[in-house]
PDB file of C-alpha atoms in Angstrom:
ATOM      1  CA  MET P 256      62.077 116.995  98.747  1.00  0.00           C
ATOM      2  CA  GLY P 257      59.455 115.069  96.826  1.00  0.00           C
ATOM      3  CA  VAL P 258      59.781 117.116  93.607  1.00  0.00           C
ATOM      4  CA  THR P 259      61.735 115.142  91.009  1.00  0.00           C
ATOM      5  CA  ASN P 260      63.413 117.960  89.093  1.00  0.00           C
ATOM      6  CA  SER P 261      64.323 120.168  92.036  1.00  0.00           C
ATOM      7  CA  PRO P 262      67.935 120.477  93.186  1.00  0.00           C
ATOM      8  CA  ASN P 263      66.886 119.047  96.564  1.00  0.00           C
ATOM      9  CA  SER P 264      65.603 115.764  95.109  1.00  0.00           C
ATOM     10  CA  THR P 265      66.560 112.462  96.718  1.00  0.00           C
ATOM     11  CA  SER P 266      68.978 111.539  93.927  1.00  0.00           C
ATOM     12  CA  GLY P 267      70.916 114.747  94.592  1.00  0.00           C
ATOM     13  CA  GLU P 268      71.033 113.928  98.286  1.00  0.00           C
ATOM     14  CA  PHE P 269      72.217 110.416  97.479  1.00  0.00           C
ATOM     15  CA  ASN P 270      75.047 111.774  95.328  1.00  0.00           C
ATOM     16  CA  LEU P 271      76.118 114.106  98.126  1.00  0.00           C
ATOM     17  CA  LEU P 272      76.045 111.276 100.673  1.00  0.00           C
ATOM     18  CA  SER P 273      77.937 108.923  98.392  1.00  0.00           C
ATOM     19  CA  LYS P 274      80.731 111.473  98.047  1.00  0.00           C
ATOM     20  CA  TRP P 275      81.134 111.625 101.833  1.00  0.00           C
ATOM     21  CA  THR P 276      80.728 107.941 102.574  1.00  0.00           C
ATOM     22  CA  ALA P 277      82.492 106.480  99.550  1.00  0.00           C
ATOM     23  CA  LYS P 278      85.343 104.236 100.553  1.00  0.00           C
ATOM     24  CA  LYS P 279      88.621 105.857  99.702  1.00  0.00           C
ATOM     25  CA  SER P 280      91.848 103.938  99.560  1.00  0.00           C
ATOM     26  CA  LYS P 281      93.741 104.301 102.796  1.00  0.00           C
ATOM     27  CA  TYR P 282      97.322 105.252 102.154  1.00  0.00           C
ATOM     28  CA  ARG P 283      99.757 103.707 104.607  1.00  0.00           C
ATOM     29  CA  PHE P 284     103.018 105.167 103.307  1.00  0.00           C
ATOM     30  CA  ARG P 285     104.365 108.604 102.483  1.00  0.00           C
ATOM     31  CA  LEU P 286     106.802 109.208  99.646  1.00  0.00           C
ATOM     32  CA  ILE P 287     109.097 111.830 101.133  1.00  0.00           C
ATOM     33  CA  ASP P 288     111.852 111.892  98.527  1.00  0.00           C
ATOM     34  CA  TYR P 289     111.860 111.061  94.827  1.00  0.00           C
ATOM     35  CA  LYS P 290     114.816 111.727  92.558  1.00  0.00           C
ATOM     36  CA  ASN P 291     114.657 110.847  88.886  1.00  0.00           C
ATOM     37  CA  LYS P 292     117.551 111.410  86.470  1.00  0.00           C
ATOM     38  CA  GLN P 293     115.294 111.970  83.442  1.00  0.00           C
ATOM     39  CA  ASP P 294     112.487 114.076  84.898  1.00  0.00           C
ATOM     40  CA  LYS P 295     113.230 117.398  86.555  1.00  0.00           C
ATOM     41  CA  LYS P 296     109.770 117.681  88.193  1.00  0.00           C
ATOM     42  CA  ASP P 297     110.766 115.579  91.202  1.00  0.00           C
ATOM     43  CA  PHE P 298     109.450 118.066  93.748  1.00  0.00           C
ATOM     44  CA  LEU P 299     105.863 117.341  92.646  1.00  0.00           C
ATOM     45  CA  LEU P 300     106.041 113.756  93.867  1.00  0.00           C
ATOM     46  CA  SER P 301     107.759 114.320  97.185  1.00  0.00           C
ATOM     47  CA  ASP P 302     105.664 114.317 100.360  1.00  0.00           C
ATOM     48  CA  THR P 303     102.656 112.496  98.904  1.00  0.00           C
ATOM     49  CA  LYS P 304     100.602 109.664 100.372  1.00  0.00           C
ATOM     50  CA  CYS P 305     100.963 106.301  98.677  1.00  0.00           C
ATOM     51  CA  ASN P 306     100.863 102.534  99.078  1.00  0.00           C
ATOM     52  CA  LEU P 307     103.647 100.015  98.575  1.00  0.00           C
ATOM     53  CA  GLU P 308     103.016  96.594  97.080  1.00  0.00           C
ATOM     54  CA  ILE P 309     105.742  93.969  97.093  1.00  0.00           C
ATOM     55  CA  LEU P 310     105.403  91.527  94.208  1.00  0.00           C
ATOM     56  CA  PRO P 311     107.602  88.695  92.890  1.00  0.00           C
ATOM     57  CA  GLN P 312     108.520  90.837  89.850  1.00  0.00           C
ATOM     58  CA  GLY P 313     109.368  93.944  91.866  1.00  0.00           C
ATOM     59  CA  ILE P 314     107.872  96.748  93.914  1.00  0.00           C
ATOM     60  CA  MET P 315     104.906  98.879  92.897  1.00  0.00           C
ATOM     61  CA  ILE P 316     104.193 102.248  94.497  1.00  0.00           C
ATOM     62  CA  THR P 317     100.659 103.510  93.914  1.00  0.00           C
ATOM     63  CA  GLY P 318      99.387 106.876  94.951  1.00  0.00           C
ATOM     64  CA  ASN P 319      97.535 109.989  94.028  1.00  0.00           C
ATOM     65  CA  PHE P 320     100.412 111.725  92.290  1.00  0.00           C
ATOM     66  CA  GLN P 321      99.650 114.940  90.375  1.00  0.00           C
ATOM     67  CA  ASP P 322      95.833 114.820  90.710  1.00  0.00           C
ATOM     68  CA  LYS P 323      95.403 111.341  89.242  1.00  0.00           C
ATOM     69  CA  GLU P 324      96.100 107.757  90.243  1.00  0.00           C
ATOM     70  CA  THR P 325      99.542 106.744  89.026  1.00  0.00           C
ATOM     71  CA  ILE P 326     102.003 103.942  89.571  1.00  0.00           C
ATOM     72  CA  ILE P 327     105.758 103.959  90.058  1.00  0.00           C
ATOM     73  CA  PRO P 328     106.984 100.467  89.087  1.00  0.00           C
ATOM     74  CA  VAL P 329     110.361  99.243  90.309  1.00  0.00           C
ATOM     75  CA  LEU P 330     111.478  95.971  88.729  1.00  0.00           C
ATOM     76  CA  LYS P 331     113.414  93.521  90.877  1.00  0.00           C
ATOM     77  CA  ASP P 332     116.363  93.459  88.444  1.00  0.00           C
ATOM     78  CA  GLU P 333     116.660  97.273  88.467  1.00  0.00           C
ATOM     79  CA  ILE P 334     117.047  97.582  92.253  1.00  0.00           C
ATOM     80  CA  GLU P 335     120.665  98.272  93.199  1.00  0.00           C
ATOM     81  CA  SER P 336     120.058  98.535  96.941  1.00  0.00           C
ATOM     82  CA  LEU P 337     117.083  98.284  99.240  1.00  0.00           C
ATOM     83  CA  THR P 338     117.417  99.558 102.813  1.00  0.00           C
ATOM     84  CA  LEU P 339     114.839  99.028 105.538  1.00  0.00           C
ATOM     85  CA  ILE P 340     115.412 101.208 108.616  1.00  0.00           C
ATOM     86  CA  ARG P 341     113.451 100.371 111.756  1.00  0.00           C
ATOM     87  CA  GLY P 342     112.704 103.291 114.050  1.00  0.00           C
ATOM     88  CA  LYS P 343     113.751 103.564 117.674  1.00  0.00           C
ATOM     89  CA  GLU P 344     111.658 101.569 120.141  1.00  0.00           C
ATOM     90  CA  VAL P 345     110.809 103.382 123.392  1.00  0.00           C
ATOM     91  CA  ILE P 346     109.349 101.524 126.384  1.00  0.00           C
ATOM     92  CA  ASP P 347     108.190 103.730 129.251  1.00  0.00           C
ATOM     93  CA  THR P 348     105.702 101.868 131.467  1.00  0.00           C
ATOM     94  CA  PHE P 349     104.688 102.712 134.997  1.00  0.00           C
ATOM     95  CA  TYR P 350     104.819 100.432 138.022  1.00  0.00           C
ATOM     96  CA  MET P 351     102.069  97.790 138.100  1.00  0.00           C
ATOM     97  CA  SER P 352     100.701  98.505 134.624  1.00  0.00           C
ATOM     98  CA  PRO P 353      99.704  95.327 132.731  1.00  0.00           C
ATOM     99  CA  MET P 354     102.536  95.863 130.252  1.00  0.00           C
ATOM    100  CA  TYR P 355     105.037  96.273 133.109  1.00  0.00           C
ATOM    101  CA  ILE P 356     103.864  93.042 134.759  1.00  0.00           C
ATOM    102  CA  MET P 357     104.013  91.098 131.480  1.00  0.00           C
ATOM    103  CA  SER P 358     107.514  92.442 130.782  1.00  0.00           C
ATOM    104  CA  LYS P 359     108.644  91.339 134.256  1.00  0.00           C
ATOM    105  CA  LEU P 360     107.261  87.838 133.561  1.00  0.00           C
ATOM    106  CA  GLY P 361     109.419  87.643 130.424  1.00  0.00           C
ATOM    107  CA  VAL P 362     106.739  88.165 127.782  1.00  0.00           C
ATOM    108  CA  PRO P 363     108.221  89.776 124.637  1.00  0.00           C
ATOM    109  CA  ASN P 364     107.439  93.445 124.017  1.00  0.00           C
ATOM    110  CA  ARG P 365     105.684  92.666 120.734  1.00  0.00           C
ATOM    111  CA  VAL P 366     103.059  90.782 122.772  1.00  0.00           C
ATOM    112  CA  SER P 367     102.936  92.836 125.967  1.00  0.00           C
ATOM    113  CA  ARG P 368     102.501  96.114 124.052  1.00  0.00           C
ATOM    114  CA  HIS P 369      98.867  95.166 123.428  1.00  0.00           C
ATOM    115  CA  LEU P 370      98.214  95.562 127.177  1.00  0.00           C
ATOM    116  CA  GLN P 371      99.436  99.147 127.440  1.00  0.00           C
ATOM    117  CA  VAL P 372      97.214 101.548 129.360  1.00  0.00           C
ATOM    118  CA  TYR P 373      98.590 104.793 127.907  1.00  0.00           C
ATOM    119  CA  PRO P 374      99.780 105.240 124.315  1.00  0.00           C
ATOM    120  CA  SER P 375     103.068 106.627 125.594  1.00  0.00           C
ATOM    121  CA  GLU P 376     104.085 103.320 127.227  1.00  0.00           C
ATOM    122  CA  TYR P 377     105.314 101.740 123.977  1.00  0.00           C
ATOM    123  CA  LYS P 378     106.287 103.608 120.828  1.00  0.00           C
ATOM    124  CA  ILE P 379     108.227 102.779 117.702  1.00  0.00           C
ATOM    125  CA  ALA P 380     109.462 105.644 115.537  1.00  0.00           C
ATOM    126  CA  GLU P 381     108.735 105.620 111.810  1.00  0.00           C
ATOM    127  CA  THR P 382     110.129 102.974 109.481  1.00  0.00           C
ATOM    128  CA  ARG P 383     112.052 104.197 106.414  1.00  0.00           C
ATOM    129  CA  ILE P 384     112.420 102.374 103.120  1.00  0.00           C
ATOM    130  CA  LEU P 385     115.183 103.504 100.770  1.00  0.00           C
ATOM    131  CA  ILE P 386     115.094 102.136  97.216  1.00  0.00           C
ATOM    132  CA  LYS P 387     118.011 102.948  94.912  1.00  0.00           C
ATOM    133  CA  CYS P 388     117.967 102.177  91.220  1.00  0.00           C
ATOM    134  CA  GLU P 389     120.075 103.383  88.338  1.00  0.00           C
ATOM    135  CA  GLU P 390     117.357 105.772  87.149  1.00  0.00           C
ATOM    136  CA  TYR P 391     115.835 106.989  90.433  1.00  0.00           C
ATOM    137  CA  HIS P 392     115.991 106.998  94.224  1.00  0.00           C
ATOM    138  CA  LEU P 393     112.893 106.662  96.435  1.00  0.00           C
ATOM    139  CA  THR P 394     112.462 107.239 100.167  1.00  0.00           C
ATOM    140  CA  LEU P 395     109.243 106.167 101.879  1.00  0.00           C
ATOM    141  CA  ILE P 396     108.156 106.332 105.522  1.00  0.00           C
ATOM    142  CA  THR P 397     105.442 104.452 107.394  1.00  0.00           C
ATOM    143  CA  SER P 398     104.417 103.553 110.925  1.00  0.00           C
ATOM    144  CA  GLY P 399     107.046 101.743 112.961  1.00  0.00           C
ATOM    145  CA  ASN P 400     104.647  98.904 113.703  1.00  0.00           C
ATOM    146  CA  ARG P 401     104.696  97.806 110.037  1.00  0.00           C
ATOM    147  CA  HIS P 402     108.419  97.000 110.010  1.00  0.00           C
ATOM    148  CA  SER P 403     108.100  93.253 110.605  1.00  0.00           C
ATOM    149  CA  LYS P 404     105.352  92.827 107.999  1.00  0.00           C
ATOM    150  CA  ILE P 405     107.389  94.658 105.345  1.00  0.00           C
ATOM    151  CA  LEU P 406     110.476  92.618 106.194  1.00  0.00           C
ATOM    152  CA  ARG P 407     108.516  89.364 106.016  1.00  0.00           C
ATOM    153  CA  ASN P 408     107.091  90.289 102.579  1.00  0.00           C
ATOM    154  CA  LEU P 409     110.508  91.308 101.237  1.00  0.00           C
ATOM    155  CA  LYS P 410     112.000  87.988 102.299  1.00  0.00           C
ATOM    156  CA  LYS P 411     109.001  86.063 100.974  1.00  0.00           C
ATOM    157  CA  PHE P 412     109.464  87.423  97.450  1.00  0.00           C
ATOM    158  CA  GLY P 413     113.257  87.008  97.364  1.00  0.00           C
ATOM    159  CA  PHE P 414     114.587  90.508  98.005  1.00  0.00           C
ATOM    160  CA  ASP P 415     117.202  89.094 100.431  1.00  0.00           C
ATOM    161  CA  THR P 416     120.148  89.540  98.077  1.00  0.00           C
ATOM    162  CA  ASN P 417     120.107  93.350  97.948  1.00  0.00           C
ATOM    163  CA  LEU P 418     118.352  94.013 101.258  1.00  0.00           C
ATOM    164  CA  LYS P 419     120.170  95.940 103.962  1.00  0.00           C
ATOM    165  CA  LEU P 420     118.572  96.082 107.405  1.00  0.00           C
ATOM    166  CA  VAL P 421     119.269  98.898 109.859  1.00  0.00           C
ATOM    167  CA  GLU P 422     117.773  98.898 113.332  1.00  0.00           C
ATOM    168  CA  LYS P 423     117.997 101.912 115.608  1.00  0.00           C
ATOM    169  CA  PRO P 424     118.772 101.164 119.267  1.00  0.00           C
ATOM    170  CA  ARG P 425     116.113 100.449 121.843  1.00  0.00           C
ATOM    171  CA  LEU P 426     115.481 102.729 124.768  1.00  0.00           C
ATOM    172  CA  ASN P 427     114.046 100.820 127.697  1.00  0.00           C
ATOM    173  CA  LEU P 428     113.389 103.375 130.406  1.00  0.00           C
ATOM    174  CA  LEU P 429     112.619 100.601 132.907  1.00  0.00           C
ATOM    175  CA  GLN P 430     116.303  99.696 133.036  1.00  0.00           C
ATOM    176  CA  TYR P 431     117.296 103.309 133.661  1.00  0.00           C
ATOM    177  CA  LYS P 432     114.754 103.670 136.465  1.00  0.00           C
ATOM    178  CA  ARG P 433     116.123 100.569 138.190  1.00  0.00           C
ATOM    179  CA  ALA P 434     119.680 101.924 137.887  1.00  0.00           C
ATOM    180  CA  LEU P 435     118.603 105.171 139.565  1.00  0.00           C
ATOM    181  CA  ASP P 436     116.993 103.253 142.446  1.00  0.00           C
ATOM    182  CA  LEU P 437     120.288 101.521 143.295  1.00  0.00           C
TER     183      LEU P 437
END
């Protein structure tokens, strides 16, 4: 380990450690569908991890497409329609759980969900983002908990004019349990 030119030298160990511990960008979205009128290699971009950045000029999708870092820019003027679909919200708490008690006291679910005991007490299905332009169509998915942040950013940068919001119905199993008790 002390020999400078050996393959087991400390610089070699440092390089190996830096490869494992190097901070990689955490992708929060997944591009599940990409259709481009000009390029026929659309299947290479579908089902890849990426990030979505909402800017005043438009939307930028960055990801590791085709073994290198690339960007898909979408200008604000090119967007024909932008659809944000919120996933189904399922609330299934048990009697006397902290989330159940807070819900009974009238605390909103977005606050009381932080007191859940089991992960199955409060779930939101994935959020979908559909972007349609003249040249291409994009479909992205992300965690359901990011819906409000995405919506807030879209409104902040003026995407209200061509934004369509779709919200799937809620399923509150507490109401069904009370109906069965009667």
